[in-house]
mmCIF file of N, CA and C in Angstrom:
data_model
loop_
_atom_site.group_PDB
_atom_site.id
_atom_site.type_symbol
_atom_site.label_atom_id
_atom_site.label_comp_id
_atom_site.label_asym_id
_atom_site.label_seq_id
_atom_site.Cartn_x
_atom_site.Cartn_y
_atom_site.Cartn_z
ATOM 1 N N MET F 3 100.890 88.160 122.224
ATOM 2 C CA MET F 3 100.836 88.345 120.783
ATOM 3 C C MET F 3 100.633 86.990 120.117
ATOM 4 N N LEU F 4 99.836 86.974 119.069
ATOM 5 C CA LEU F 4 99.508 85.736 118.378
ATOM 6 C C LEU F 4 100.758 85.058 117.809
ATOM 7 N N LEU F 5 101.641 85.841 117.245
ATOM 8 C CA LEU F 5 102.822 85.251 116.615
ATOM 9 C C LEU F 5 103.741 84.588 117.628
ATOM 10 N N SER F 6 103.850 85.144 118.832
ATOM 11 C CA SER F 6 104.683 84.491 119.845
ATOM 12 C C SER F 6 104.044 83.190 120.312
ATOM 13 N N LEU F 7 102.729 83.096 120.212
ATOM 14 C CA LEU F 7 102.042 81.845 120.538
ATOM 15 C C LEU F 7 102.428 80.755 119.544
ATOM 16 N N LEU F 8 102.675 81.148 118.304
ATOM 17 C CA LEU F 8 103.070 80.184 117.278
ATOM 18 C C LEU F 8 104.482 79.645 117.515
ATOM 19 N N ILE F 9 105.302 80.371 118.255
ATOM 20 C CA ILE F 9 106.632 79.858 118.607
ATOM 21 C C ILE F 9 106.476 78.740 119.624
ATOM 22 N N THR F 10 105.570 78.942 120.572
ATOM 23 C CA THR F 10 105.335 77.937 121.607
ATOM 24 C C THR F 10 104.601 76.727 121.043
ATOM 25 N N PHE F 11 103.618 76.972 120.196
ATOM 26 C CA PHE F 11 102.813 75.901 119.589
ATOM 27 C C PHE F 11 102.898 75.995 118.071
ATOM 28 N N PRO F 12 104.009 75.554 117.490
ATOM 29 C CA PRO F 12 104.223 75.756 116.054
ATOM 30 C C PRO F 12 103.207 75.050 115.160
ATOM 31 N N LEU F 13 102.625 73.963 115.638
ATOM 32 C CA LEU F 13 101.657 73.280 114.787
ATOM 33 C C LEU F 13 100.350 74.058 114.676
ATOM 34 N N GLY F 14 100.186 75.086 115.504
ATOM 35 C CA GLY F 14 99.044 75.976 115.368
ATOM 36 C C GLY F 14 99.066 76.706 114.036
ATOM 37 N N ALA F 15 100.243 76.855 113.457
ATOM 38 C CA ALA F 15 100.356 77.498 112.145
ATOM 39 C C ALA F 15 99.670 76.663 111.070
ATOM 40 N N LEU F 16 99.484 75.385 111.343
ATOM 41 C CA LEU F 16 98.781 74.539 110.376
ATOM 42 C C LEU F 16 97.307 74.928 110.275
ATOM 43 N N LEU F 17 96.745 75.475 111.339
ATOM 44 C CA LEU F 17 95.360 75.958 111.285
ATOM 45 C C LEU F 17 95.255 77.143 110.326
ATOM 46 N N VAL F 18 96.240 78.026 110.403
ATOM 47 C CA VAL F 18 96.265 79.171 109.484
ATOM 48 C C VAL F 18 96.475 78.670 108.057
ATOM 49 N N ALA F 19 97.372 77.705 107.896
ATOM 50 C CA ALA F 19 97.622 77.129 106.572
ATOM 51 C C ALA F 19 96.351 76.506 106.010
ATOM 52 N N ALA F 20 95.619 75.781 106.847
ATOM 53 C CA ALA F 20 94.377 75.141 106.402
ATOM 54 C C ALA F 20 93.366 76.178 105.924
ATOM 55 N N LEU F 21 93.309 77.305 106.602
ATOM 56 C CA LEU F 21 92.403 78.381 106.203
ATOM 57 C C LEU F 21 92.737 78.874 104.796
ATOM 58 N N TYR F 22 94.012 79.130 104.540
ATOM 59 C CA TYR F 22 94.402 79.642 103.220
ATOM 60 C C TYR F 22 94.283 78.577 102.132
ATOM 61 N N LEU F 23 94.559 77.341 102.474
ATOM 62 C CA LEU F 23 94.401 76.273 101.486
ATOM 63 C C LEU F 23 92.928 76.052 101.158
ATOM 64 N N ARG F 24 92.074 76.247 102.138
ATOM 65 C CA ARG F 24 90.619 76.165 101.897
ATOM 66 C C ARG F 24 90.179 77.318 100.988
ATOM 67 N N MET F 25 90.735 78.488 101.236
ATOM 68 C CA MET F 25 90.428 79.639 100.384
ATOM 69 C C MET F 25 90.846 79.348 98.944
ATOM 70 N N TYR F 26 91.991 78.714 98.786
ATOM 71 C CA TYR F 26 92.459 78.367 97.444
ATOM 72 C C TYR F 26 91.516 77.352 96.798
ATOM 73 N N ALA F 27 91.099 76.357 97.577
ATOM 74 C CA ALA F 27 90.216 75.322 97.032
ATOM 75 C C ALA F 27 88.882 75.909 96.571
ATOM 76 N N ARG F 28 88.411 76.928 97.244
ATOM 77 C CA ARG F 28 87.123 77.531 96.898
ATOM 78 C C ARG F 28 87.203 78.469 95.699
ATOM 79 N N MET F 29 88.243 79.290 95.628
ATOM 80 C CA MET F 29 88.280 80.340 94.606
ATOM 81 C C MET F 29 89.470 80.237 93.644
ATOM 82 N N LYS F 30 90.326 79.272 93.832
ATOM 83 C CA LYS F 30 91.503 79.095 92.961
ATOM 84 C C LYS F 30 92.337 80.368 92.848
ATOM 85 N N SER F 31 92.552 81.004 93.999
ATOM 86 C CA SER F 31 93.351 82.222 94.039
ATOM 87 C C SER F 31 94.803 81.849 94.361
ATOM 88 N N PRO F 32 95.729 82.012 93.403
ATOM 89 C CA PRO F 32 97.119 81.609 93.628
ATOM 90 C C PRO F 32 97.769 82.217 94.878
ATOM 91 N N PRO F 33 97.501 83.471 95.232
ATOM 92 C CA PRO F 33 98.098 83.979 96.473
ATOM 93 C C PRO F 33 97.640 83.208 97.721
ATOM 94 N N SER F 34 96.432 82.681 97.696
ATOM 95 C CA SER F 34 95.961 81.871 98.817
ATOM 96 C C SER F 34 96.757 80.573 98.903
ATOM 97 N N LEU F 35 97.046 79.992 97.757
ATOM 98 C CA LEU F 35 97.870 78.782 97.733
ATOM 99 C C LEU F 35 99.269 79.088 98.262
ATOM 100 N N LEU F 36 99.840 80.193 97.819
ATOM 101 C CA LEU F 36 101.164 80.592 98.292
ATOM 102 C C LEU F 36 101.163 80.800 99.801
ATOM 103 N N ALA F 37 100.157 81.491 100.308
ATOM 104 C CA ALA F 37 100.071 81.734 101.748
ATOM 105 C C ALA F 37 99.946 80.410 102.496
ATOM 106 N N GLY F 38 99.113 79.511 102.012
ATOM 107 C CA GLY F 38 98.949 78.214 102.660
ATOM 108 C C GLY F 38 100.248 77.421 102.701
ATOM 109 N N VAL F 39 100.947 77.401 101.591
ATOM 110 C CA VAL F 39 102.219 76.665 101.519
ATOM 111 C C VAL F 39 103.266 77.307 102.440
ATOM 112 N N LEU F 40 103.314 78.634 102.463
ATOM 113 C CA LEU F 40 104.268 79.311 103.345
ATOM 114 C C LEU F 40 103.964 79.025 104.822
ATOM 115 N N TRP F 41 102.688 78.990 105.195
ATOM 116 C CA TRP F 41 102.328 78.690 106.582
ATOM 117 C C TRP F 41 102.655 77.243 106.943
ATOM 118 N N VAL F 42 102.486 76.309 106.009
ATOM 119 C CA VAL F 42 102.896 74.917 106.259
ATOM 120 C C VAL F 42 104.407 74.865 106.454
ATOM 121 N N GLY F 43 105.134 75.575 105.588
ATOM 122 C CA GLY F 43 106.597 75.627 105.724
ATOM 123 C C GLY F 43 107.024 76.229 107.040
ATOM 124 N N TYR F 44 106.336 77.297 107.456
ATOM 125 C CA TYR F 44 106.656 77.919 108.744
ATOM 126 C C TYR F 44 106.392 76.952 109.898
ATOM 127 N N ALA F 45 105.299 76.217 109.846
ATOM 128 C CA ALA F 45 104.987 75.245 110.906
ATOM 129 C C ALA F 45 106.093 74.195 111.001
ATOM 130 N N ALA F 46 106.548 73.708 109.858
ATOM 131 C CA ALA F 46 107.627 72.717 109.856
ATOM 132 C C ALA F 46 108.927 73.328 110.379
ATOM 133 N N TYR F 47 109.247 74.513 109.911
ATOM 134 C CA TYR F 47 110.472 75.193 110.327
ATOM 135 C C TYR F 47 110.476 75.446 111.834
ATOM 136 N N GLU F 48 109.371 75.986 112.338
ATOM 137 C CA GLU F 48 109.288 76.315 113.767
ATOM 138 C C GLU F 48 109.287 75.049 114.622
ATOM 139 N N SER F 49 108.688 73.975 114.122
ATOM 140 C CA SER F 49 108.721 72.691 114.843
ATOM 141 C C SER F 49 110.150 72.171 114.951
ATOM 142 N N LEU F 50 110.905 72.312 113.868
ATOM 143 C CA LEU F 50 112.304 71.876 113.888
ATOM 144 C C LEU F 50 113.154 72.766 114.793
ATOM 145 N N MET F 51 112.826 74.038 114.860
ATOM 146 C CA MET F 51 113.530 74.935 115.781
ATOM 147 C C MET F 51 113.231 74.534 117.223
ATOM 148 N N GLN F 52 111.970 74.239 117.500
ATOM 149 C CA GLN F 52 111.570 73.856 118.854
ATOM 150 C C GLN F 52 112.213 72.531 119.269
ATOM 151 N N ALA F 53 112.368 71.625 118.327
ATOM 152 C CA ALA F 53 112.987 70.324 118.604
ATOM 153 C C ALA F 53 114.510 70.423 118.641
ATOM 154 N N ARG F 54 115.049 71.622 118.448
ATOM 155 C CA ARG F 54 116.492 71.883 118.456
ATOM 156 C C ARG F 54 117.238 71.146 117.339
ATOM 157 N N VAL F 55 116.542 70.909 116.244
ATOM 158 C CA VAL F 55 117.189 70.308 115.081
ATOM 159 C C VAL F 55 117.926 71.390 114.296
ATOM 160 N N LEU F 56 117.265 72.530 114.105
ATOM 161 C CA LEU F 56 117.870 73.627 113.353
ATOM 162 C C LEU F 56 118.640 74.595 114.235
ATOM 163 N N CYS F 57 118.419 74.511 115.530
ATOM 164 C CA CYS F 57 119.069 75.422 116.467
ATOM 165 C C CYS F 57 119.576 74.590 117.639
ATOM 166 N N THR F 58 120.857 74.360 117.669
ATOM 167 C CA THR F 58 121.401 73.472 118.686
ATOM 168 C C THR F 58 121.830 74.187 119.958
ATOM 169 N N GLY F 59 121.923 75.487 119.910
ATOM 170 C CA GLY F 59 122.382 76.241 121.078
ATOM 171 C C GLY F 59 121.285 77.089 121.683
ATOM 172 N N GLU F 60 121.659 78.258 122.092
ATOM 173 C CA GLU F 60 120.717 79.204 122.677
ATOM 174 C C GLU F 60 119.951 79.892 121.546
ATOM 175 N N CYS F 61 118.654 79.675 121.510
ATOM 176 C CA CYS F 61 117.836 80.180 120.405
ATOM 177 C C CYS F 61 116.886 81.281 120.846
ATOM 178 N N ASN F 62 117.247 82.019 121.872
ATOM 179 C CA ASN F 62 116.350 83.051 122.382
ATOM 180 C C ASN F 62 116.280 84.271 121.472
ATOM 181 N N ILE F 63 117.370 84.596 120.824
ATOM 182 C CA ILE F 63 117.372 85.745 119.920
ATOM 183 C C ILE F 63 117.111 85.214 118.516
ATOM 184 N N ARG F 64 115.917 85.481 118.013
ATOM 185 C CA ARG F 64 115.479 84.921 116.737
ATOM 186 C C ARG F 64 115.433 85.998 115.663
ATOM 187 N N VAL F 65 116.571 86.310 115.115
ATOM 188 C CA VAL F 65 116.665 87.320 114.064
ATOM 189 C C VAL F 65 115.921 86.848 112.811
ATOM 190 N N ASP F 66 115.841 85.546 112.625
ATOM 191 C CA ASP F 66 115.143 84.996 111.467
ATOM 192 C C ASP F 66 113.680 85.426 111.423
ATOM 193 N N LEU F 67 113.093 85.653 112.587
ATOM 194 C CA LEU F 67 111.687 86.047 112.635
ATOM 195 C C LEU F 67 111.466 87.475 112.133
ATOM 196 N N LEU F 68 112.517 88.266 112.131
ATOM 197 C CA LEU F 68 112.405 89.624 111.580
ATOM 198 C C LEU F 68 112.137 89.590 110.075
ATOM 199 N N LEU F 69 112.510 88.505 109.429
ATOM 200 C CA LEU F 69 112.232 88.318 108.009
ATOM 201 C C LEU F 69 110.963 87.489 107.807
ATOM 202 N N LEU F 70 110.829 86.416 108.592
ATOM 203 C CA LEU F 70 109.719 85.496 108.383
ATOM 204 C C LEU F 70 108.350 86.107 108.687
ATOM 205 N N TYR F 71 108.214 86.771 109.818
ATOM 206 C CA TYR F 71 106.911 87.310 110.197
ATOM 207 C C TYR F 71 106.391 88.365 109.226
ATOM 208 N N PRO F 72 107.202 89.346 108.834
ATOM 209 C CA PRO F 72 106.681 90.306 107.844
ATOM 210 C C PRO F 72 106.306 89.639 106.519
ATOM 211 N N LEU F 73 107.101 88.645 106.092
ATOM 212 C CA LEU F 73 106.790 87.932 104.855
ATOM 213 C C LEU F 73 105.456 87.199 104.976
ATOM 214 N N LEU F 74 105.274 86.457 106.065
ATOM 215 C CA LEU F 74 104.016 85.736 106.274
ATOM 216 C C LEU F 74 102.830 86.692 106.351
ATOM 217 N N LEU F 75 103.008 87.781 107.068
ATOM 218 C CA LEU F 75 101.908 88.740 107.210
ATOM 219 C C LEU F 75 101.566 89.419 105.885
ATOM 220 N N LEU F 76 102.583 89.787 105.123
ATOM 221 C CA LEU F 76 102.357 90.444 103.838
ATOM 222 C C LEU F 76 101.642 89.515 102.857
ATOM 223 N N VAL F 77 102.138 88.300 102.721
ATOM 224 C CA VAL F 77 101.513 87.346 101.794
ATOM 225 C C VAL F 77 100.108 86.989 102.260
ATOM 226 N N SER F 78 99.918 86.844 103.569
ATOM 227 C CA SER F 78 98.590 86.514 104.104
ATOM 228 C C SER F 78 97.608 87.649 103.864
ATOM 229 N N LEU F 79 98.054 88.861 104.083
ATOM 230 C CA LEU F 79 97.183 90.013 103.859
ATOM 231 C C LEU F 79 96.808 90.133 102.383
ATOM 232 N N LEU F 80 97.787 89.987 101.512
ATOM 233 C CA LEU F 80 97.536 90.049 100.078
ATOM 234 C C LEU F 80 96.563 88.946 99.655
ATOM 235 N N ALA F 81 96.784 87.738 100.129
ATOM 236 C CA ALA F 81 95.910 86.616 99.780
ATOM 237 C C ALA F 81 94.485 86.860 100.270
ATOM 238 N N SER F 82 94.354 87.387 101.462
ATOM 239 C CA SER F 82 93.019 87.644 102.023
ATOM 240 C C SER F 82 92.274 88.707 101.220
ATOM 241 N N VAL F 83 92.958 89.794 100.923
ATOM 242 C CA VAL F 83 92.320 90.877 100.170
ATOM 243 C C VAL F 83 91.891 90.391 98.789
ATOM 244 N N LEU F 84 92.776 89.706 98.095
ATOM 245 C CA LEU F 84 92.439 89.226 96.753
ATOM 246 C C LEU F 84 91.332 88.183 96.782
ATOM 247 N N TYR F 85 91.342 87.323 97.790
ATOM 248 C CA TYR F 85 90.298 86.305 97.921
ATOM 249 C C TYR F 85 88.937 86.969 98.103
ATOM 250 N N PHE F 86 88.846 87.919 99.036
ATOM 251 C CA PHE F 86 87.554 88.541 99.313
ATOM 252 C C PHE F 86 87.077 89.425 98.160
ATOM 253 N N ARG F 87 87.990 90.017 97.434
ATOM 254 C CA ARG F 87 87.597 90.763 96.229
ATOM 255 C C ARG F 87 87.017 89.826 95.182
ATOM 256 N N LYS F 88 87.710 88.712 94.967
ATOM 257 C CA LYS F 88 87.255 87.739 93.973
ATOM 258 C C LYS F 88 85.917 87.132 94.396
ATOM 259 N N LYS F 89 85.773 86.871 95.674
ATOM 260 C CA LYS F 89 84.530 86.307 96.191
ATOM 261 C C LYS F 89 83.385 87.303 96.027
ATOM 262 N N ALA F 90 83.640 88.565 96.300
ATOM 263 C CA ALA F 90 82.608 89.588 96.153
ATOM 264 C C ALA F 90 82.177 89.713 94.696
ATOM 265 N N ARG F 91 83.127 89.643 93.774
ATOM 266 C CA ARG F 91 82.799 89.726 92.356
ATOM 267 C C ARG F 91 81.973 88.520 91.910
ATOM 268 N N SER F 92 82.330 87.324 92.400
ATOM 269 C CA SER F 92 81.582 86.127 92.000
ATOM 270 C C SER F 92 80.188 86.113 92.628
ATOM 271 N N ASP F 93 80.045 86.636 93.839
ATOM 272 C CA ASP F 93 78.729 86.739 94.462
ATOM 273 C C ASP F 93 77.849 87.754 93.737
ATOM 274 N N LYS F 94 78.482 88.823 93.271
ATOM 275 C CA LYS F 94 77.769 89.881 92.556
ATOM 276 C C LYS F 94 77.257 89.375 91.195
ATOM 277 N N ALA F 95 78.037 88.492 90.584
ATOM 278 C CA ALA F 95 77.674 87.970 89.260
ATOM 279 C C ALA F 95 76.495 87.003 89.332
ATOM 280 N N ARG F 96 76.222 86.477 90.497
ATOM 281 C CA ARG F 96 75.120 85.508 90.623
ATOM 282 C C ARG F 96 73.808 86.147 90.643
#
């Protein structure tokens, strides 16, 4: 699963963040900015978890991901849909 790969390689989330920040730069869609910022935050958070800064003991059971993953997916999906709608409208106007 892609999300479990992000636990192993947390800086990979920066690639997703870059995608949404690029979407924001192109169309100025606030949900894209929010998604980009959340993915940067997730990359930092997961990096700190991996470095055992935020989790000093056994971190195999990650209840926090039950909240984080749905939030990231929901905001990312919303940002993507709104971006492509806005892009389609601007392409149509040309």
